[in-house]
Amino acid sequence: MSGGVDSSVVAARLVAEGYDVVGVTLHLWDYPDDGQVKGRCCAPEDVHDARRVADDLGIPHFAFDRRELFEREVVSPFVESYLSGETPSPCVRCNRGVKVQELLTLAARLGASRVATGHYARVQVEAGRSRLYRARDLTKDQSYFLHMLSAEALARLMFPLGNDDKQTVRAEAHALGLRGAGKGESQELCFVPRGRYDALVSARAAGRLTKGPVVDDAGRVLAEHDGIHRFTVGQRRGVTTGGGRRLYVVRVDPSGVVELGERGALMADGARLGDVSLADDVRFEALRHQRVALECEAVVRYRGAPVRARLERRGEAYELWFQAPIQAVVPGQVAVLYRGDRVLGGGTIRESLRAPLGAAVAEVEADAMSTALGSEAPIEAGAREELSL
């Protein structure tokens, strides 16, 4: 329970349905007491809000301090990822290594058989195994963040909001008189004050930041930057040249080189994946050269459009190839694999790939399906360094 509208409605529904409900809140982060940070989750004020909702519902409530776990599993890897030239997906790490796992562990300690959360996702049982599906409301769907959950974990989870839209949930909260009915939604990462990713990394890695060159697609040095953590692939704001060329960040190298290029240089045919997790019923088809493949749809950023793709595996290596090139495949982000609304799994993007001319077409069966390429500004992950060259 966060004290917000979603978890409050979930708790109220379960009480009304006759479940023996215990409210649990994880204290994960502390915010500066400057009055500027509102609408976040997992802070001391959220513990207070959740406890008041639990009191109103007549259920016990427990709060657990997991700040050290959150620092170790989410914040520190977030900083290291930026220092490596990546743009991380901390909410995936939080759900995997902190929220879901910790709540399941605490449920066992408290004698609870199931864990219910306010996530917008669905679980369906097929052939005796629990499988993850997108929420009915695709604008709120959070299956992207839960793609790594095993069938065993899903069997112990409940997502009561999976068939609802946000407007309906908020109306229900108001009708029930729940305290969280008017609480706003967070639009930023919970541990990044005012969305300043670069400021957080600078403060936590001050002695490790190094200057480096900003180069164009011909290798010419255009400027000097004071840290690669200020850049992400696809960034375009303020990146121009005196000649009027519209340039984008196309590569952020851990060595310190930031490369700019034109929009076409952002296109990728595929991605090399790491930390891949797949549902236990996923089956690959045999290909030539000791490769196997899985036909799927891929989403390469949260709320991104699904594109037709093929996951190929050779030994322990995974490559994801798109039916048609897409733009801004960003290292550090997560690619989640679907078949319809069913979640098959996913992995972290390590690098984008370009296929030899014609290879992607030859390897992926063509059809008439259109492929969404995303918005003109593919990624704007926080405040970034402005370059006028």
GROMACS .gro file of C-alpha atoms in nm:
model
  389
    1MET     CA    1   0.000   0.000   0.000
    2SER     CA    2   0.128   0.343  -0.097
    3GLY     CA    3  -0.168   0.544   0.027
    4GLY     CA    4  -0.252   0.622  -0.334
    5VAL     CA    5  -0.571   0.553  -0.522
    6ASP     CA    6  -0.475   0.220  -0.684
    7SER     CA    7  -0.354   0.026  -0.381
    8SER     CA    8  -0.631   0.177  -0.166
    9VAL     CA    9  -0.901   0.055  -0.405
   10VAL     CA   10  -0.739  -0.289  -0.418
   11ALA     CA   11  -0.742  -0.314  -0.038
   12ALA     CA   12  -1.104  -0.195  -0.019
   13ARG     CA   13  -1.217  -0.448  -0.280
   14LEU     CA   14  -1.048  -0.738  -0.104
   15VAL     CA   15  -1.201  -0.641   0.229
   16ALA     CA   16  -1.546  -0.622   0.065
   17GLU     CA   17  -1.492  -0.965  -0.092
   18GLY     CA   18  -1.424  -1.120   0.248
   19TYR     CA   19  -1.049  -1.168   0.235
   20ASP     CA   20  -0.842  -1.146   0.554
   21VAL     CA   21  -0.635  -0.844   0.445
   22VAL     CA   22  -0.308  -0.709   0.587
   23GLY     CA   23  -0.168  -0.382   0.451
   24VAL     CA   24   0.208  -0.359   0.386
   25THR     CA   25   0.414  -0.055   0.287
   26LEU     CA   26   0.784  -0.054   0.197
   27HIS     CA   27   0.982   0.252   0.300
   28LEU     CA   28   1.237   0.276   0.019
   29TRP     CA   29   1.354   0.637  -0.002
   30ASP     CA   30   1.367   0.970   0.182
   31TYR     CA   31   1.310   1.303   0.008
   32PRO     CA   32   1.449   1.648   0.093
   33ASP     CA   33   1.217   1.843   0.320
   34ASP     CA   34   1.195   2.141   0.085
   35GLY     CA   35   0.828   2.123  -0.008
   36GLN     CA   36   0.917   2.071  -0.375
   37VAL     CA   37   0.870   1.697  -0.408
   38LYS     CA   38   0.513   1.572  -0.423
   39GLY     CA   39   0.328   1.273  -0.564
   40ARG     CA   40   0.608   1.022  -0.503
   41CYS     CA   41   0.591   0.671  -0.360
   42CYS     CA   42   0.752   0.469  -0.085
   43ALA     CA   43   0.853   0.762   0.140
   44PRO     CA   44   0.763   0.827   0.509
   45GLU     CA   45   0.459   1.038   0.415
   46ASP     CA   46   0.331   0.749   0.204
   47VAL     CA   47   0.360   0.517   0.503
   48HIS     CA   48   0.143   0.763   0.696
   49ASP     CA   49  -0.114   0.785   0.415
   50ALA     CA   50  -0.130   0.406   0.378
   51ARG     CA   51  -0.176   0.357   0.752
   52ARG     CA   52  -0.469   0.599   0.756
   53VAL     CA   53  -0.637   0.412   0.470
   54ALA     CA   54  -0.578   0.081   0.649
   55ASP     CA   55  -0.731   0.225   0.967
   56ASP     CA   56  -1.036   0.340   0.772
   57LEU     CA   57  -1.075  -0.010   0.627
   58GLY     CA   58  -1.023  -0.176   0.965
   59ILE     CA   59  -0.721  -0.382   0.861
   60PRO     CA   60  -0.377  -0.416   1.024
   61HIS     CA   61  -0.090  -0.231   0.859
   62PHE     CA   62   0.285  -0.290   0.871
   63ALA     CA   63   0.568  -0.075   0.735
   64PHE     CA   64   0.912  -0.217   0.661
   65ASP     CA   65   1.232  -0.020   0.611
   66ARG     CA   66   1.398  -0.140   0.292
   67ARG     CA   67   1.608   0.165   0.210
   68GLU     CA   68   1.936  -0.027   0.209
   69LEU     CA   69   1.792  -0.288  -0.026
   70PHE     CA   70   1.660  -0.017  -0.258
   71GLU     CA   71   1.997   0.159  -0.259
   72ARG     CA   72   2.179  -0.164  -0.340
   73GLU     CA   73   1.939  -0.304  -0.600
   74VAL     CA   74   1.818   0.014  -0.772
   75VAL     CA   75   1.999   0.341  -0.701
   76SER     CA   76   2.361   0.223  -0.719
   77PRO     CA   77   2.306   0.023  -1.042
   78PHE     CA   78   2.123   0.326  -1.185
   79VAL     CA   79   2.431   0.545  -1.132
   80GLU     CA   80   2.668   0.280  -1.267
   81SER     CA   81   2.454   0.235  -1.576
   82TYR     CA   82   2.473   0.605  -1.663
   83LEU     CA   83   2.848   0.606  -1.605
   84SER     CA   84   2.869   0.319  -1.855
   85GLY     CA   85   2.691   0.518  -2.125
   86GLU     CA   86   2.352   0.350  -2.078
   87THR     CA   87   2.004   0.483  -2.003
   88PRO     CA   88   1.872   0.245  -1.734
   89SER     CA   89   1.520   0.123  -1.653
   90PRO     CA   90   1.521   0.144  -1.271
   91CYS     CA   91   1.151   0.059  -1.233
   92VAL     CA   92   1.219  -0.285  -1.381
   93ARG     CA   93   1.498  -0.343  -1.128
   94CYS     CA   94   1.276  -0.215  -0.847
   95ASN     CA   95   0.990  -0.450  -0.927
   96ARG     CA   96   1.224  -0.744  -0.980
   97GLY     CA   97   1.470  -0.705  -0.694
   98VAL     CA   98   1.275  -0.506  -0.437
   99LYS     CA   99   0.898  -0.471  -0.451
  100VAL     CA  100   0.765  -0.804  -0.576
  101GLN     CA  101   1.032  -1.027  -0.428
  102GLU     CA  102   1.026  -0.852  -0.091
  103LEU     CA  103   0.647  -0.851  -0.071
  104LEU     CA  104   0.636  -1.224  -0.146
  105THR     CA  105   0.895  -1.286   0.126
  106LEU     CA  106   0.705  -1.071   0.377
  107ALA     CA  107   0.378  -1.243   0.288
  108ALA     CA  108   0.529  -1.577   0.388
  109ARG     CA  109   0.645  -1.428   0.719
  110LEU     CA  110   0.300  -1.283   0.786
  111GLY     CA  111   0.122  -1.606   0.696
  112ALA     CA  112  -0.043  -1.461   0.384
  113SER     CA  113  -0.102  -1.692   0.089
  114ARG     CA  114  -0.130  -1.419  -0.178
  115VAL     CA  115   0.003  -1.070  -0.250
  116ALA     CA  116  -0.228  -0.817  -0.416
  117THR     CA  117  -0.090  -0.496  -0.567
  118GLY     CA  118  -0.219  -0.196  -0.760
  119HIS     CA  119  -0.029  -0.287  -1.076
  120TYR     CA  120  -0.221  -0.265  -1.402
  121ALA     CA  121  -0.158  -0.613  -1.542
  122ARG     CA  122  -0.338  -0.947  -1.560
  123VAL     CA  123  -0.261  -1.307  -1.464
  124GLN     CA  124  -0.430  -1.596  -1.641
  125VAL     CA  125  -0.392  -1.966  -1.563
  126GLU     CA  126  -0.317  -2.182  -1.867
  127ALA     CA  127  -0.256  -2.557  -1.840
  128GLY     CA  128  -0.216  -2.517  -1.466
  129ARG     CA  129   0.052  -2.244  -1.492
  130SER     CA  130   0.010  -1.871  -1.422
  131ARG     CA  131   0.093  -1.641  -1.716
  132LEU     CA  132   0.133  -1.264  -1.735
  133TYR     CA  133  -0.083  -1.053  -1.968
  134ARG     CA  134  -0.119  -0.686  -2.053
  135ALA     CA  135  -0.383  -0.484  -1.868
  136ARG     CA  136  -0.707  -0.409  -2.050
  137ASP     CA  137  -0.626  -0.037  -2.029
  138LEU     CA  138  -0.316  -0.021  -2.247
  139THR     CA  139  -0.252   0.342  -2.147
  140LYS     CA  140  -0.188   0.223  -1.789
  141ASP     CA  141  -0.046  -0.122  -1.861
  142GLN     CA  142   0.253  -0.210  -1.637
  143SER     CA  143   0.330  -0.560  -1.764
  144TYR     CA  144   0.652  -0.413  -1.911
  145PHE     CA  145   0.791  -0.377  -1.557
  146LEU     CA  146   0.684  -0.729  -1.454
  147HIS     CA  147   0.805  -0.928  -1.755
  148MET     CA  148   1.063  -1.126  -1.554
  149LEU     CA  149   0.817  -1.282  -1.307
  150SER     CA  150   0.812  -1.660  -1.297
  151ALA     CA  151   0.498  -1.871  -1.308
  152GLU     CA  152   0.557  -1.956  -0.942
  153ALA     CA  153   0.566  -1.588  -0.844
  154LEU     CA  154   0.262  -1.505  -1.059
  155ALA     CA  155   0.066  -1.784  -0.889
  156ARG     CA  156   0.101  -1.593  -0.560
  157LEU     CA  157   0.018  -1.251  -0.705
  158MET     CA  158  -0.317  -1.078  -0.761
  159PHE     CA  159  -0.366  -0.773  -0.985
  160PRO     CA  160  -0.729  -0.673  -0.918
  161LEU     CA  161  -0.707  -0.363  -1.141
  162GLY     CA  162  -0.602  -0.550  -1.454
  163ASN     CA  163  -0.944  -0.520  -1.618
  164ASP     CA  164  -1.010  -0.158  -1.515
  165ASP     CA  165  -0.920   0.185  -1.647
  166LYS     CA  166  -0.781   0.458  -1.424
  167GLN     CA  167  -1.092   0.676  -1.446
  168THR     CA  168  -1.309   0.391  -1.317
  169VAL     CA  169  -1.068   0.318  -1.032
  170ARG     CA  170  -1.054   0.682  -0.922
  171ALA     CA  171  -1.434   0.709  -0.937
  172GLU     CA  172  -1.460   0.399  -0.718
  173ALA     CA  173  -1.219   0.551  -0.466
  174HIS     CA  174  -1.430   0.867  -0.447
  175ALA     CA  175  -1.751   0.666  -0.412
  176LEU     CA  176  -1.597   0.471  -0.122
  177GLY     CA  177  -1.463   0.787   0.041
  178LEU     CA  178  -1.106   0.658   0.040
  179ARG     CA  179  -0.841   0.905   0.152
  180GLY     CA  180  -0.618   0.828  -0.146
  181ALA     CA  181  -0.888   0.917  -0.400
  182GLY     CA  182  -0.741   1.257  -0.479
  183LYS     CA  183  -0.374   1.169  -0.453
  184GLY     CA  184  -0.181   1.255  -0.769
  185GLU     CA  185   0.029   1.019  -0.975
  186SER     CA  186   0.405   1.035  -0.984
  187GLN     CA  187   0.545   1.125  -1.326
  188GLU     CA  188   0.911   1.096  -1.225
  189LEU     CA  189   1.143   0.840  -1.071
  190CYS     CA  190   1.087   0.829  -0.699
  191PHE     CA  191   1.453   0.884  -0.607
  192VAL     CA  192   1.539   1.159  -0.859
  193PRO     CA  193   1.451   1.506  -0.725
  194ARG     CA  194   1.266   1.710  -0.988
  195GLY     CA  195   1.371   1.473  -1.263
  196ARG     CA  196   1.739   1.577  -1.260
  197TYR     CA  197   1.903   1.246  -1.344
  198ASP     CA  198   2.231   1.415  -1.428
  199ALA     CA  199   2.241   1.597  -1.094
  200LEU     CA  200   2.190   1.274  -0.901
  201VAL     CA  201   2.469   1.097  -1.090
  202SER     CA  202   2.700   1.399  -1.056
  203ALA     CA  203   2.645   1.412  -0.681
  204ARG     CA  204   2.702   1.040  -0.629
  205ALA     CA  205   2.997   0.997  -0.865
  206ALA     CA  206   3.168   1.336  -0.847
  207GLY     CA  207   3.520   1.193  -0.839
  208ARG     CA  208   3.459   0.960  -1.133
  209LEU     CA  209   3.321   1.202  -1.393
  210THR     CA  210   3.551   1.277  -1.685
  211LYS     CA  211   3.539   1.516  -1.976
  212GLY     CA  212   3.537   1.386  -2.331
  213PRO     CA  213   3.485   1.479  -2.695
  214VAL     CA  214   3.159   1.526  -2.879
  215VAL     CA  215   3.218   1.413  -3.238
  216ASP     CA  216   3.013   1.406  -3.557
  217ASP     CA  217   2.959   1.115  -3.792
  218ALA     CA  218   3.285   1.196  -3.970
  219GLY     CA  219   3.485   1.185  -3.646
  220ARG     CA  220   3.534   1.562  -3.623
  221VAL     CA  221   3.548   1.697  -3.268
  222LEU     CA  222   3.266   1.948  -3.224
  223ALA     CA  223   3.282   2.022  -2.853
  224GLU     CA  224   3.383   1.890  -2.512
  225HIS     CA  225   3.141   1.755  -2.255
  226ASP     CA  226   3.185   1.712  -1.880
  227GLY     CA  227   3.034   1.364  -1.844
  228ILE     CA  228   2.862   1.101  -2.057
  229HIS     CA  229   2.588   1.069  -1.796
  230ARG     CA  230   2.434   1.383  -1.945
  231PHE     CA  231   2.355   1.211  -2.274
  232THR     CA  232   2.128   0.938  -2.404
  233VAL     CA  233   2.086   0.784  -2.746
  234GLY     CA  234   1.812   0.969  -2.935
  235GLN     CA  235   1.860   1.299  -2.754
  236ARG     CA  236   1.827   1.599  -2.984
  237ARG     CA  237   1.744   1.898  -2.767
  238GLY     CA  238   2.004   2.168  -2.823
  239VAL     CA  239   2.219   1.947  -3.044
  240THR     CA  240   2.281   2.153  -3.359
  241THR     CA  241   2.572   2.275  -3.567
  242GLY     CA  242   2.653   2.614  -3.709
  243GLY     CA  243   2.566   2.474  -4.052
  244GLY     CA  244   2.211   2.404  -3.941
  245ARG     CA  245   2.228   2.023  -3.945
  246ARG     CA  246   1.978   1.859  -3.712
  247LEU     CA  247   2.186   1.618  -3.509
  248TYR     CA  248   2.103   1.351  -3.253
  249VAL     CA  249   2.308   1.155  -3.004
  250VAL     CA  250   2.363   0.823  -3.182
  251ARG     CA  251   2.624   0.664  -2.955
  252VAL     CA  252   2.749   0.712  -2.599
  253ASP     CA  253   3.074   0.523  -2.553
  254PRO     CA  254   3.195   0.424  -2.203
  255SER     CA  255   3.538   0.558  -2.305
  256GLY     CA  256   3.389   0.909  -2.297
  257VAL     CA  257   3.313   0.973  -2.664
  258VAL     CA  258   2.967   1.109  -2.751
  259GLU     CA  259   2.884   1.070  -3.121
  260LEU     CA  260   2.626   1.280  -3.304
  261GLY     CA  261   2.460   1.195  -3.632
  262GLU     CA  262   2.155   1.259  -3.844
  263ARG     CA  263   1.820   1.098  -3.776
  264GLY     CA  264   1.884   0.803  -4.005
  265ALA     CA  265   2.178   0.697  -3.789
  266LEU     CA  266   1.934   0.620  -3.507
  267MET     CA  267   1.774   0.337  -3.701
  268ALA     CA  268   1.848  -0.014  -3.578
  269ASP     CA  269   1.771  -0.356  -3.722
  270GLY     CA  270   1.810  -0.534  -3.392
  271ALA     CA  271   1.955  -0.539  -3.042
  272ARG     CA  272   2.186  -0.760  -2.841
  273LEU     CA  273   2.018  -0.851  -2.510
  274GLY     CA  274   2.149  -0.944  -2.167
  275ASP     CA  275   1.981  -1.060  -1.845
  276VAL     CA  276   1.720  -1.240  -2.054
  277SER     CA  277   1.432  -1.409  -1.873
  278LEU     CA  278   1.165  -1.607  -2.056
  279ALA     CA  279   0.848  -1.786  -1.952
  280ASP     CA  280   0.900  -2.157  -1.896
  281ASP     CA  281   0.669  -2.256  -2.183
  282VAL     CA  282   0.851  -2.053  -2.450
  283ARG     CA  283   0.964  -2.272  -2.739
  284PHE     CA  284   1.221  -2.178  -3.003
  285GLU     CA  285   1.224  -2.289  -3.367
  286ALA     CA  286   1.547  -2.428  -3.511
  287LEU     CA  287   1.739  -2.215  -3.763
  288ARG     CA  288   2.061  -2.268  -3.955
  289HIS     CA  289   2.408  -2.229  -3.801
  290GLN     CA  290   2.313  -2.363  -3.456
  291ARG     CA  291   2.062  -2.085  -3.396
  292VAL     CA  292   1.707  -2.103  -3.266
  293ALA     CA  293   1.441  -1.833  -3.290
  294LEU     CA  294   1.120  -1.710  -3.129
  295GLU     CA  295   0.865  -1.505  -3.327
  296CYS     CA  296   0.716  -1.227  -3.115
  297GLU     CA  297   0.628  -0.861  -3.085
  298ALA     CA  298   0.881  -0.643  -2.902
  299VAL     CA  299   0.845  -0.325  -2.698
  300VAL     CA  300   1.181  -0.152  -2.650
  301ARG     CA  301   1.075   0.124  -2.410
  302TYR     CA  302   0.793   0.173  -2.160
  303ARG     CA  303   0.471   0.261  -2.345
  304GLY     CA  304   0.647   0.208  -2.675
  305ALA     CA  305   0.462   0.064  -2.973
  306PRO     CA  306   0.500  -0.313  -3.026
  307VAL     CA  307   0.691  -0.413  -3.340
  308ARG     CA  308   0.718  -0.750  -3.512
  309ALA     CA  309   1.046  -0.918  -3.420
  310ARG     CA  310   1.238  -1.242  -3.386
  311LEU     CA  311   1.447  -1.338  -3.083
  312GLU     CA  312   1.745  -1.551  -3.185
  313ARG     CA  313   1.959  -1.755  -2.948
  314ARG     CA  314   2.296  -1.910  -3.011
  315GLY     CA  315   2.429  -2.077  -2.698
  316GLU     CA  316   2.379  -1.823  -2.420
  317ALA     CA  317   2.375  -1.519  -2.652
  318TYR     CA  318   2.048  -1.348  -2.748
  319GLU     CA  319   1.984  -1.114  -3.041
  320LEU     CA  320   1.649  -0.948  -3.115
  321TRP     CA  321   1.587  -0.868  -3.484
  322PHE     CA  322   1.304  -0.638  -3.595
  323GLN     CA  323   1.092  -0.697  -3.902
  324ALA     CA  324   1.166  -0.338  -4.009
  325PRO     CA  325   1.425  -0.096  -3.868
  326ILE     CA  326   1.317   0.114  -3.571
  327GLN     CA  327   1.475   0.420  -3.415
  328ALA     CA  328   1.655   0.485  -3.088
  329VAL     CA  329   1.715   0.136  -2.952
  330VAL     CA  330   1.880   0.253  -2.633
  331PRO     CA  331   2.137   0.051  -2.434
  332GLY     CA  332   2.020   0.008  -2.075
  333GLN     CA  333   1.651   0.007  -2.162
  334VAL     CA  334   1.451  -0.315  -2.154
  335ALA     CA  335   1.303  -0.501  -2.450
  336VAL     CA  336   0.989  -0.691  -2.351
  337LEU     CA  337   0.850  -0.966  -2.573
  338TYR     CA  338   0.480  -1.030  -2.631
  339ARG     CA  339   0.254  -1.256  -2.833
  340GLY     CA  340  -0.069  -1.064  -2.849
  341ASP     CA  341  -0.133  -0.958  -2.489
  342ARG     CA  342   0.069  -1.246  -2.344
  343VAL     CA  343   0.409  -1.156  -2.197
  344LEU     CA  344   0.680  -1.399  -2.307
  345GLY     CA  345   0.975  -1.238  -2.126
  346GLY     CA  346   1.241  -0.982  -2.200
  347GLY     CA  347   1.595  -0.862  -2.148
  348THR     CA  348   1.818  -0.556  -2.115
  349ILE     CA  349   1.941  -0.393  -2.436
  350ARG     CA  350   2.321  -0.404  -2.440
  351GLU     CA  351   2.373  -0.256  -2.787
  352SER     CA  352   2.180  -0.179  -3.103
  353LEU     CA  353   2.260  -0.378  -3.417
  354ARG     CA  354   2.262  -0.308  -3.790
  355ALA     CA  355   2.222  -0.607  -4.019
  356PRO     CA  356   2.408  -0.651  -4.349
  357LEU     CA  357   2.197  -0.521  -4.636
  358GLY     CA  358   1.901  -0.750  -4.686
  359ALA     CA  359   1.981  -0.982  -4.395
  360ALA     CA  360   1.697  -0.865  -4.174
  361VAL     CA  361   1.446  -0.910  -4.456
  362ALA     CA  362   1.578  -1.257  -4.536
  363GLU     CA  363   1.568  -1.369  -4.174
  364VAL     CA  364   1.229  -1.228  -4.074
  365GLU     CA  365   0.916  -1.322  -4.265
  366ALA     CA  366   0.776  -1.009  -4.427
  367ASP     CA  367   0.410  -0.917  -4.409
  368ALA     CA  368   0.196  -0.609  -4.459
  369MET     CA  369   0.194  -0.506  -4.095
  370SER     CA  370   0.301  -0.145  -4.045
  371THR     CA  371   0.573  -0.078  -3.790
  372ALA     CA  372   0.555   0.222  -3.561
  373LEU     CA  373   0.876   0.419  -3.535
  374GLY     CA  374   0.786   0.634  -3.235
  375SER     CA  375   0.792   1.010  -3.191
  376GLU     CA  376   1.034   1.255  -3.346
  377ALA     CA  377   1.208   1.294  -3.010
  378PRO     CA  378   1.269   0.926  -2.929
  379ILE     CA  379   1.405   0.969  -2.577
  380GLU     CA  380   1.424   1.259  -2.335
  381ALA     CA  381   1.536   1.086  -2.016
  382GLY     CA  382   1.565   1.372  -1.771
  383ALA     CA  383   1.757   1.696  -1.787
  384ARG     CA  384   2.039   1.675  -2.037
  385GLU     CA  385   2.332   1.884  -2.140
  386GLU     CA  386   2.250   2.138  -2.412
  387LEU     CA  387   2.500   2.166  -2.697
  388SER     CA  388   2.500   2.448  -2.948
  389LEU     CA  389   2.787   2.373  -3.182
   0.00000   0.00000   0.00000
